[in-house]
Coordinates of C-alpha atoms (C1' of nucleotides) in Angstrom, one line a residue:
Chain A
X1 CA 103.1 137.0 125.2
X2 CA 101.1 134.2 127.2
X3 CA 102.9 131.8 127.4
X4 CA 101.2 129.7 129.7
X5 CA 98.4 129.7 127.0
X6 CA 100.9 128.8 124.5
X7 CA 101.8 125.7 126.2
X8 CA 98.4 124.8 126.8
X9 CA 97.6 125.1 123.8
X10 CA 100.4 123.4 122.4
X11 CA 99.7 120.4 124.3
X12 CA 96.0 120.0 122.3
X13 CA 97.8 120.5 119.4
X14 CA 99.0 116.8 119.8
X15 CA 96.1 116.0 120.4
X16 CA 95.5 112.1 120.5
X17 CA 98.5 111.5 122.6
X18 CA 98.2 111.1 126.2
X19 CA 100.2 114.0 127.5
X20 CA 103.5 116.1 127.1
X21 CA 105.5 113.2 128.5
X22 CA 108.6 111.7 126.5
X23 CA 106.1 109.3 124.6
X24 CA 107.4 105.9 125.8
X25 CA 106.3 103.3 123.8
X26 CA 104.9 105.1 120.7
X27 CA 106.9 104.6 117.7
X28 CA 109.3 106.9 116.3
X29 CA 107.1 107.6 113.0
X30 CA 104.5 109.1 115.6
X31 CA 106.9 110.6 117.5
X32 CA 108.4 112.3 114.9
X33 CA 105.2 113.3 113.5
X34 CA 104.0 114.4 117.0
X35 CA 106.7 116.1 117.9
X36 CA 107.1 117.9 113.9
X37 CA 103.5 118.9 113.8
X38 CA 103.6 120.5 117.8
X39 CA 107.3 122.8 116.5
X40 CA 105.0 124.0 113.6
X41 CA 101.9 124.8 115.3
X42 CA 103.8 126.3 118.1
X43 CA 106.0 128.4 115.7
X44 CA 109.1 126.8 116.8
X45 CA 109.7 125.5 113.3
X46 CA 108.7 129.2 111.8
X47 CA 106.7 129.2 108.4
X48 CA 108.7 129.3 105.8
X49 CA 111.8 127.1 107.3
X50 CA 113.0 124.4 104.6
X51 CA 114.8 121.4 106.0
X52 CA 116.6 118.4 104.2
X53 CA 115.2 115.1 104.9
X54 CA 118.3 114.3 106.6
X55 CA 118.6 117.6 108.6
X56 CA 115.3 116.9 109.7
X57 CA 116.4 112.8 111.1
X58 CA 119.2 114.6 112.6
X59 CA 117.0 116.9 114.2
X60 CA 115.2 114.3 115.8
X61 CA 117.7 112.0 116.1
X62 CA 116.2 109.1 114.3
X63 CA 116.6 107.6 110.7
X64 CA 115.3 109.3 107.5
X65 CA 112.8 106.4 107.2
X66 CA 109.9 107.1 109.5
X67 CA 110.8 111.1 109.2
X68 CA 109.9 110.7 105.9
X69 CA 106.7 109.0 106.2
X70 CA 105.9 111.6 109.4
X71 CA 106.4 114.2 106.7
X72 CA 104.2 112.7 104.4
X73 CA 101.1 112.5 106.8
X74 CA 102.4 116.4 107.4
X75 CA 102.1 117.2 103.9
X76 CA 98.7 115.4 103.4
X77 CA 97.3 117.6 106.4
X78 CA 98.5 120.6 104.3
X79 CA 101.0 121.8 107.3
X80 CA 104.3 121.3 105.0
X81 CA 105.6 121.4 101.5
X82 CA 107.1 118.6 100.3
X83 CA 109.4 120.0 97.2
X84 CA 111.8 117.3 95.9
X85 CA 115.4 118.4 95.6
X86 CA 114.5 121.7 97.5
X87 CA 113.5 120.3 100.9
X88 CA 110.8 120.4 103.3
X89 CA 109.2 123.4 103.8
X90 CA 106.7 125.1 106.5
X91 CA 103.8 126.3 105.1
X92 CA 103.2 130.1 105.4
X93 CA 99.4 130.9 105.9
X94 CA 98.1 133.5 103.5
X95 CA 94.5 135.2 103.8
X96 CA 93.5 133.5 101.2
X97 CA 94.1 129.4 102.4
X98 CA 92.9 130.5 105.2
X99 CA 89.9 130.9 103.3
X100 CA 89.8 128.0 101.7
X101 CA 90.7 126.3 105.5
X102 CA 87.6 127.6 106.6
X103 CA 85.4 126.9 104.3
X104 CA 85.5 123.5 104.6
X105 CA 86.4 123.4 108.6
X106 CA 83.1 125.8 109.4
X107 CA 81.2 122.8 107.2
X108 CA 82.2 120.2 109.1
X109 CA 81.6 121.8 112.3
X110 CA 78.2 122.6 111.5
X111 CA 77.3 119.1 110.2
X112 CA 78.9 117.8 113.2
X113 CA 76.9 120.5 115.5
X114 CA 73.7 119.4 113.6
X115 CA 74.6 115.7 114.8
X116 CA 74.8 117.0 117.9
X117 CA 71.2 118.3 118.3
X118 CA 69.5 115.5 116.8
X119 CA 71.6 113.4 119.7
X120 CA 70.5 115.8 122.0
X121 CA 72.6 116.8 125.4
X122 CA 72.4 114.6 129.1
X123 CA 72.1 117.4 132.1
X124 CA 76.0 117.0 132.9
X125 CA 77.1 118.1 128.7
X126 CA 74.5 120.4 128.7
X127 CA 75.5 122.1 132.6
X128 CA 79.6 121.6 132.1
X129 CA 78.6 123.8 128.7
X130 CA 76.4 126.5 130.3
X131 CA 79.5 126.6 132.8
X132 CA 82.0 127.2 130.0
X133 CA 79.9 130.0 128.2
X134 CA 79.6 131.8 131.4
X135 CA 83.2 131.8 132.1
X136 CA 84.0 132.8 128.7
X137 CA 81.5 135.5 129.2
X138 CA 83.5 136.5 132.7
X139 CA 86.6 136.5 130.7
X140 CA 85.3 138.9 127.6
X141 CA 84.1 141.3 130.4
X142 CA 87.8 141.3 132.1
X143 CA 89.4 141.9 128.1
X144 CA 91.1 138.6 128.8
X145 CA 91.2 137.7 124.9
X146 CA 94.0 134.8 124.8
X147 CA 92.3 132.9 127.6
X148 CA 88.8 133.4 126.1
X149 CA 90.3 132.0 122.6
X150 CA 91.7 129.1 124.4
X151 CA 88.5 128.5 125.6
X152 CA 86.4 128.8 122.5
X153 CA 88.8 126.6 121.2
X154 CA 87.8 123.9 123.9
X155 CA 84.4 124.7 123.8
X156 CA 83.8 123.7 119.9
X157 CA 85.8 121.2 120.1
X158 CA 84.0 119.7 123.3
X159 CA 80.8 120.4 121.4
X160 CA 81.8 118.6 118.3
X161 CA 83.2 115.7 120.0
X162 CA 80.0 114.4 121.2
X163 CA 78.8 114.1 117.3
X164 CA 79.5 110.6 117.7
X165 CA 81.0 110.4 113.9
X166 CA 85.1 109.5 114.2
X167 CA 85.7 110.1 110.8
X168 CA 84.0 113.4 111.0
X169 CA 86.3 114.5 114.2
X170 CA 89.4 113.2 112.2
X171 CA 88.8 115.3 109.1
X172 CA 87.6 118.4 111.8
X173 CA 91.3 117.7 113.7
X174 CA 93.3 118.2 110.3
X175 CA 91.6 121.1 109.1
X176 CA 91.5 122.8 112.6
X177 CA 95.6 122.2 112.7
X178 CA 95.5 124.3 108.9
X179 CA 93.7 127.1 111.3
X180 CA 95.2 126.8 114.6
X181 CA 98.4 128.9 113.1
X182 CA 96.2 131.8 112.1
X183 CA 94.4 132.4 115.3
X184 CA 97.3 132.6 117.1
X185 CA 98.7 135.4 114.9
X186 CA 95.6 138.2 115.0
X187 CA 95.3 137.0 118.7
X188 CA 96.2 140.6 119.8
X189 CA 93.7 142.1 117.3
X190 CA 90.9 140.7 118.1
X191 CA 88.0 142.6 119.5
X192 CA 86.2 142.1 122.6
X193 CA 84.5 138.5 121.7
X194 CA 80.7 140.0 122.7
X195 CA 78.9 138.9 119.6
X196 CA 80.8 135.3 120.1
X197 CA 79.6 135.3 123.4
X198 CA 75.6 135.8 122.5
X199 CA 76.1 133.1 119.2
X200 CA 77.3 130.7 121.8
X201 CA 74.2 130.7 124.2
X202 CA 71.9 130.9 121.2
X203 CA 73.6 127.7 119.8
X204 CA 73.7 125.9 122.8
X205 CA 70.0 126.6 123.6
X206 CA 69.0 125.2 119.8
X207 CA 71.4 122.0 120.6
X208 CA 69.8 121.7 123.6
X209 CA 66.0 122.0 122.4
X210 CA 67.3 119.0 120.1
X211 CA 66.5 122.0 117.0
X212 CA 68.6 120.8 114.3
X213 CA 67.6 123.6 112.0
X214 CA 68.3 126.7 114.7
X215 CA 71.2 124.4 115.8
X216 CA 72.5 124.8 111.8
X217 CA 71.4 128.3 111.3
X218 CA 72.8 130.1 114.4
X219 CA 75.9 128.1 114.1
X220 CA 76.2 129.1 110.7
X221 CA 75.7 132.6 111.2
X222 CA 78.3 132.5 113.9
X223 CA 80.8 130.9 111.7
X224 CA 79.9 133.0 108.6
X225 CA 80.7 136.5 110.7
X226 CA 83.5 134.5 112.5
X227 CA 85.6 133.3 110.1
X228 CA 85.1 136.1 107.7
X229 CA 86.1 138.2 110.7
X230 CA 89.3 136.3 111.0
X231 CA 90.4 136.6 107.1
X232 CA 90.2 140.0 108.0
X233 CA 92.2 140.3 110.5
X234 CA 94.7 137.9 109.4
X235 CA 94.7 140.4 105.9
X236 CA 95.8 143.2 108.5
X237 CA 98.0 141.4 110.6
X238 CA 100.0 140.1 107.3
X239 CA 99.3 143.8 105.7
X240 CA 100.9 145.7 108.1
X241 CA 103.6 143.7 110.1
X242 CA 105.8 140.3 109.2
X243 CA 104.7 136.9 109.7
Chain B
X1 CA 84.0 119.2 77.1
X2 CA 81.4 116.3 78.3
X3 CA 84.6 113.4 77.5
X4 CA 86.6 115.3 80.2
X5 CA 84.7 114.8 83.2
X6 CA 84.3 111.1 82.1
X7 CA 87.3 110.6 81.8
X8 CA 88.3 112.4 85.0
X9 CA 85.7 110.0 86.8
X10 CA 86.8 106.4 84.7
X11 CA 90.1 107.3 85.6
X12 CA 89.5 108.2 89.5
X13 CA 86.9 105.0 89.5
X14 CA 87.3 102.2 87.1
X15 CA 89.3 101.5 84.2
X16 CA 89.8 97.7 84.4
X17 CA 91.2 97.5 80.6
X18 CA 94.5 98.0 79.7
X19 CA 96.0 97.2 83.0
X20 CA 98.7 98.4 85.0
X21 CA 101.4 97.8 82.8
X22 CA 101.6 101.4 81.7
X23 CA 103.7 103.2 84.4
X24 CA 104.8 106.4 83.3
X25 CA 107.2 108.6 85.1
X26 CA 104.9 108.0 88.2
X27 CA 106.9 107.0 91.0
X28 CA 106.7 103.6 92.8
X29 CA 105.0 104.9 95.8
X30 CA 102.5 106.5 93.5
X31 CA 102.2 103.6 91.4
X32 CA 101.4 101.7 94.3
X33 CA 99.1 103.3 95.6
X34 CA 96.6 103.9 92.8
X35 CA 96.9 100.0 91.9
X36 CA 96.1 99.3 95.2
X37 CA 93.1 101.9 95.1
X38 CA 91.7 100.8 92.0
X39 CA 91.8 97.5 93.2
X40 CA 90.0 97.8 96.4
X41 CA 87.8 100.3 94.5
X42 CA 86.9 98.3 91.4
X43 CA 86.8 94.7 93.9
X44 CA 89.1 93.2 92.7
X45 CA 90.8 93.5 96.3
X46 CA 87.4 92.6 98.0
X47 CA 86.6 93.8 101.3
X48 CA 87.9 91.7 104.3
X49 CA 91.1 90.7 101.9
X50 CA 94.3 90.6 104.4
X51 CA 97.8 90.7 103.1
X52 CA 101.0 91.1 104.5
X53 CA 103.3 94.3 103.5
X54 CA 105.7 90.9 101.5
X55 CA 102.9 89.5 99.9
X56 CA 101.4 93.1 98.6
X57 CA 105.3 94.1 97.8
X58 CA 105.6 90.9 96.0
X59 CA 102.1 91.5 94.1
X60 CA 103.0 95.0 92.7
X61 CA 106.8 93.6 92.1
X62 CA 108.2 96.5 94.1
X63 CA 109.9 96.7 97.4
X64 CA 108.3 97.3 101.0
X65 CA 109.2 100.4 101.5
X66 CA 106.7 102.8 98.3
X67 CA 103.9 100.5 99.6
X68 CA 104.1 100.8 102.6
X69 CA 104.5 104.4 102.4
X70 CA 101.0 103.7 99.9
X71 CA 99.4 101.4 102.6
X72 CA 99.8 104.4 105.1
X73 CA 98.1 106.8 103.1
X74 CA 95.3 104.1 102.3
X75 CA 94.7 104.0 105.5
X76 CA 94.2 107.1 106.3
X77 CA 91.8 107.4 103.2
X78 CA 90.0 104.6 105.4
X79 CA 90.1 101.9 102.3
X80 CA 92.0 99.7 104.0
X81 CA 93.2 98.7 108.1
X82 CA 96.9 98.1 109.7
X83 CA 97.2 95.6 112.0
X84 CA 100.5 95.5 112.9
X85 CA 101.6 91.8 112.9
X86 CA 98.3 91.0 111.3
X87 CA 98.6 92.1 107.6
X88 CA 97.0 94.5 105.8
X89 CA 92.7 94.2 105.5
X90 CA 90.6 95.9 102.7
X91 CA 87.9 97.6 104.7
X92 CA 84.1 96.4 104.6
X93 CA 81.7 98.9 104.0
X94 CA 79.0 98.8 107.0
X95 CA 75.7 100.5 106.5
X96 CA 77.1 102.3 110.0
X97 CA 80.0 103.7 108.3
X98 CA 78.9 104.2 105.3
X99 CA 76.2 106.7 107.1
X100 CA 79.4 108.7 108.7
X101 CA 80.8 108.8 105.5
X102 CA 78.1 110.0 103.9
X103 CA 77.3 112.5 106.7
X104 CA 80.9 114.3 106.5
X105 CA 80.7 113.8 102.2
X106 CA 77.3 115.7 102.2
X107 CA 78.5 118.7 104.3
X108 CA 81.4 119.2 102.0
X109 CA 79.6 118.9 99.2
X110 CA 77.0 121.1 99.9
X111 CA 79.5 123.5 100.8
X112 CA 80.8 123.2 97.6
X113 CA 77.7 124.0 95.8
X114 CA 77.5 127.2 98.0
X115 CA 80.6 128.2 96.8
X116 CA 79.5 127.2 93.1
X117 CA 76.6 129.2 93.9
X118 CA 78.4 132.6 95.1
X119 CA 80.6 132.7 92.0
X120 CA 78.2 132.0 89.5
X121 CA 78.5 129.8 86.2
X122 CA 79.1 131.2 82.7
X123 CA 76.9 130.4 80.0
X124 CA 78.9 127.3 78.8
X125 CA 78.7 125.6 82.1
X126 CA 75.6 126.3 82.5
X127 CA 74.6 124.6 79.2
X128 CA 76.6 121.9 79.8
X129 CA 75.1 121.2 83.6
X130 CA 72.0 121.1 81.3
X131 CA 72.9 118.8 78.8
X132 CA 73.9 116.4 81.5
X133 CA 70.3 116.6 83.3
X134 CA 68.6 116.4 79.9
X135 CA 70.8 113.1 79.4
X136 CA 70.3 111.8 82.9
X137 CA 66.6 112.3 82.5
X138 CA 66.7 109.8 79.2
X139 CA 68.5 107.6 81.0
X140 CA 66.1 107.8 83.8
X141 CA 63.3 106.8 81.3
X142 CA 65.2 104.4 79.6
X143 CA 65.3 102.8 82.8
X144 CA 69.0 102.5 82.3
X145 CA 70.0 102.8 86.2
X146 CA 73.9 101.8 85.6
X147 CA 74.8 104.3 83.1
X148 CA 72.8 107.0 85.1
X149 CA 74.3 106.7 88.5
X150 CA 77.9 106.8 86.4
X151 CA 76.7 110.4 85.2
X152 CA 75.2 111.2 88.4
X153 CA 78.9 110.9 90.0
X154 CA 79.8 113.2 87.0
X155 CA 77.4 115.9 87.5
X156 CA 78.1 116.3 91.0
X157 CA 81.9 115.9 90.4
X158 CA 81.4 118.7 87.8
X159 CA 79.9 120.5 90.0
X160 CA 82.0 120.6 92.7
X161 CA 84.9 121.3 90.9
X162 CA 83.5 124.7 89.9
X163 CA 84.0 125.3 93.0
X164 CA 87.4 127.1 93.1
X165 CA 88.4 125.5 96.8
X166 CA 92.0 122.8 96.2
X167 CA 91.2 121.8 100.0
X168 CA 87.7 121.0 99.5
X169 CA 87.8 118.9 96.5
X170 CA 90.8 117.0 97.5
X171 CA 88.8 115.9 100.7
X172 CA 85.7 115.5 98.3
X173 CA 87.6 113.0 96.6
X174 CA 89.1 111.1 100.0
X175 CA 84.9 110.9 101.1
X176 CA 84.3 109.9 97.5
X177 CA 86.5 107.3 97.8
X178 CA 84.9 105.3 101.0
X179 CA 81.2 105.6 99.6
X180 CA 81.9 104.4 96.1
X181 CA 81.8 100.7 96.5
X182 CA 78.9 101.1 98.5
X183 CA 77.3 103.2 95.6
X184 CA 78.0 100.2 93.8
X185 CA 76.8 97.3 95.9
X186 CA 73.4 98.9 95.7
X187 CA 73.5 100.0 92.2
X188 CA 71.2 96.4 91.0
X189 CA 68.6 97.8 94.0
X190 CA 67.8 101.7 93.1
X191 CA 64.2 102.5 91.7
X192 CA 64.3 104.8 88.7
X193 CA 65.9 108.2 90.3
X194 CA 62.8 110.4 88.9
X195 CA 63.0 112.4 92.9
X196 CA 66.5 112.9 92.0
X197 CA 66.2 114.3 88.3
X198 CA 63.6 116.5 89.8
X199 CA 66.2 118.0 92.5
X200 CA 68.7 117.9 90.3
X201 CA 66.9 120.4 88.0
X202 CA 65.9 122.4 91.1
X203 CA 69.3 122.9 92.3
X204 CA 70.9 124.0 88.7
X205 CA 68.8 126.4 89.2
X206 CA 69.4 128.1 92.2
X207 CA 73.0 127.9 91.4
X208 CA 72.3 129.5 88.2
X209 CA 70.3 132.0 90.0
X210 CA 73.4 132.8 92.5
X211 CA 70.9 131.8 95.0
X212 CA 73.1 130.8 97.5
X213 CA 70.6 130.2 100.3
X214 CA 68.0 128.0 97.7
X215 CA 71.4 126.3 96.3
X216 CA 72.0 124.9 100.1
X217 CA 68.8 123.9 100.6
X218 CA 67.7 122.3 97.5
X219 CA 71.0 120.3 97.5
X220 CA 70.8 119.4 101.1
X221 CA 66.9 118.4 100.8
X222 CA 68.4 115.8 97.9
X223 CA 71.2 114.5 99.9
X224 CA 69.6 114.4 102.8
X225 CA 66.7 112.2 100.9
X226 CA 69.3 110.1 98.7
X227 CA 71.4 109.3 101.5
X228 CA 69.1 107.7 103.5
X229 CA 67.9 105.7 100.9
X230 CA 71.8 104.8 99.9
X231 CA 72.0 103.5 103.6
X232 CA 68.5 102.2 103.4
X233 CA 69.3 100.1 100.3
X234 CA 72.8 98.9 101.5
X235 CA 71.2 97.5 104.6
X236 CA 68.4 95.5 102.8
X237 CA 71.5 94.4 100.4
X238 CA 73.9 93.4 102.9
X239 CA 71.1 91.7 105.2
X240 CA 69.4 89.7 102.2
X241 CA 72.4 88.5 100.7
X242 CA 76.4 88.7 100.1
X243 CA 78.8 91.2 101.4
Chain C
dT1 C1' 90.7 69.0 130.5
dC2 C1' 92.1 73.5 130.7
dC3 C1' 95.1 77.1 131.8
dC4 C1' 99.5 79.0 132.2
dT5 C1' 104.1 79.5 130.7
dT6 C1' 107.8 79.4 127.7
dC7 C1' 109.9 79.2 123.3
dG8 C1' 110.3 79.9 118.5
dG9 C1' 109.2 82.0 114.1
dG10 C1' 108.1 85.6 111.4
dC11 C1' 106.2 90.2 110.6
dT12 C1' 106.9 94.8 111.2
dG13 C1' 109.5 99.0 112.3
dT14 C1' 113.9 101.2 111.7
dA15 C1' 118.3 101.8 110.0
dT16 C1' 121.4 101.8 106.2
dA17 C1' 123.0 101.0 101.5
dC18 C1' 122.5 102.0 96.7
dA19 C1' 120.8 104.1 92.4
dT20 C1' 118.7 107.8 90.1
dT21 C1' 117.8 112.1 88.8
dG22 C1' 117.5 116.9 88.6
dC23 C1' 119.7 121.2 90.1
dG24 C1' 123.3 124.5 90.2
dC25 C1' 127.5 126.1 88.9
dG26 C1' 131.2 126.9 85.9
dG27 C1' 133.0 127.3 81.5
dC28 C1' 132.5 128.5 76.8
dG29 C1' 130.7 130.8 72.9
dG30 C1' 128.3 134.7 71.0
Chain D
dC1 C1' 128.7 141.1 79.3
dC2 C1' 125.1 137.7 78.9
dG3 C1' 123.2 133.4 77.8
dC4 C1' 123.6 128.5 77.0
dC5 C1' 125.3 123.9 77.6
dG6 C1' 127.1 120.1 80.1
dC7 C1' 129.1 118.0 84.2
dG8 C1' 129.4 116.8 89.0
dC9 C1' 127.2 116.4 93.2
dA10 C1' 124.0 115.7 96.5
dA11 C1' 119.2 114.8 97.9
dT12 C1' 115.6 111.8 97.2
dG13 C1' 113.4 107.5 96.1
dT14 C1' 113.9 102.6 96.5
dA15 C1' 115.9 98.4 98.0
dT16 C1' 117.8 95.7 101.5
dA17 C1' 119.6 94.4 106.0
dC18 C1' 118.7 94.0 110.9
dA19 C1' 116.5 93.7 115.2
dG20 C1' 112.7 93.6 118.4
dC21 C1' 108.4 92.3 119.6
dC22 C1' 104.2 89.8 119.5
dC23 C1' 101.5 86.0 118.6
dG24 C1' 100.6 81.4 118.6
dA25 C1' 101.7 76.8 119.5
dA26 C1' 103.1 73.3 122.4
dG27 C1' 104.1 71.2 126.6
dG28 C1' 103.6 70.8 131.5
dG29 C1' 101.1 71.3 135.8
dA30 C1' 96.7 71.7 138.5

DNA sequence: TCCCTTCGGGCTGTATACATTGCGCGGCGG
DNA sequence: CCGCCGCGCAATGTATACAGCCCGAAGGGA
């Protein structure tokens, strides 16, 4: 398993906080929702685990009170149950949210790539991107699949960021969490990424012509054979072996 | 079944009548935080309001900690703003944000009528879709703006809800949310919606067709178009008059 | 007069205490 | 042997207590 991935990874998954370091100065509701939502996405709190409220303070060593409301921003982003009198439980992620997941997170993503191209890119976005798609491409033609994912990750979410609509990015971060857990599991089944690599250029050159209709279109497409791609997977994955 | 999506939408929106004195099984946090919603929703918590967590706690005759728990979640909705140390502030609605908003509420929404689309409608929905319009268009010539924009929200939360996606329409609803009072700050200013009656009919039906492609379009040609005249209107109302 | 510093008050964030309520288990009856 | 009922407990939801921090005001010095 890469490892090293994992933990880069996992460090984006707490994503607005500065860094891995012991969070100084943040309060302990963040904390505790920082530090609850990086053991789920990382799979150190396995789906399926049910703590008590209490277990869960003790876990973290702080009081039920902001626990609780760190679980209730958890359970609002869809990552836990919340099941009074039976505990807290991790989610499980069945083909079928996943679905639902990516239904709405490939809309967004294409609004916000539509925002992009009417914005248009400056020479440095536009060059540091053409720089990323060709290393991704190096990377699909060595069968390096888990650092090409990692990248793809950084490469929409580079893309999107420069939509210039916060609420947009917010909504995009919550739903992306929902997601995050599934890639990681059909990570070893995935095929080499050739077809992601062509949608890529093709979308970056309709951004870049300021096209926001090819911008939609070919991002669409890419997300369409994507994402139904990865239900697919995640149906065989979940078919054949455990969670 | 036309009383049920009315009521779904007076109960989500505006019900000003009997008050909150019915408080059934809900708990306090929940309590909270639909009085608190409605409030800011209907005005009665106007924009730019600030209140301490005491002062809110001591208004809903509860204790600090289910509305603060509700505050959180508010916030996060974007209705309201925590300053720490500086009380609680109802959110204004610029024509700046309400474009974001209405940027990420469009996407999901049109998503939603693609789904509507794939799946189809049976002949009861489809009549009832129809009734609606016919309605909508008497309305329209009866010059009777108010009680048409009221169905409008209900044919498109009708819609939507066809749509078989839990994830989708809860965030539909958090979009809905933030737009609303700027729906109804401009409600005096909108010309008679023929354009929209027009589209409306046009996108019923390519749903009912299963056309998903012409459902995208035709919806995102009318959003796109009433949108920008949402924003458009809000601007000239904020910069002739009030907030 | 204006800025800098210090002090005090109070608001929030966290911990803890208390009440409620629903679940599970054990006993009883069929 | 199985199902049903009621009791006890414990987990949550809510209230309250406590402490730290920040902001602002006021006073002194340049």
């Amino acid at each position: 398993m890469p490892t090293e991935a994992l933990t880069r990874r996992a460090r984006r998954a707490a994503r607005p906080g500065p860094g891995p370091t012991a969070a100084p100065g943040l309060s302990a509701r963040d904390r505790a929702y920082q530090d609850l939502r990086h053991r789920i996405l990382t799979g150190r709190l396995a789906p399926g685990t049910t703590l008590l409220e209490t277990e869960l303070a003790a876990l973290l060593g702080l009081s039920r009170t902001p626990v609780r409301e760190a679980t209730i921003k958890l359970a609002e982003e869809g990552l836990i149950d919340i099941r009074p009198r039976h505990g807290i439980t991790v989610r499980t992620v069945s083909p079928e949210d996943v679905r639902d997941i990516l239904d709405v997170f490939s809309a967004l993503e294409i609004r916000a790539v539509e925002l992009v191209a009417r914005r248009g890119l400056t020479d440095e976005e536009l060059a540091h991107l053409q720089q990323m798609l060709s290393r991704m491409e190096r990377l699909t033609a060595a069968g390096d699949i888990a650092r090409w994912s990692d990248m793809d990750d950084d490469l929409h979410s580079t893309i999107v960021a420069l939509c210039g609509n916060p609420r947009l990015l917010r909504t995009l971060g919550e739903y992306w969490g929902q997601q995050y857990r599934a890639r990681l599991l059909i990570l070893p089944l995935r095929p080499a990424p050739v077809q992601s690599d062509l949608e890529h250029r093709a979308m970056l050159a309709a951004i870049a012509a300021r096209d926001v209709e090819a911008a939609r279109r070919t991002h669409q497409q890419h997300r369409d054979r994507a994402d139904a791609q990865q239900v697919e997977l995640l149906r065989a994955r979940l078919g054949s072996g455990a969670a």
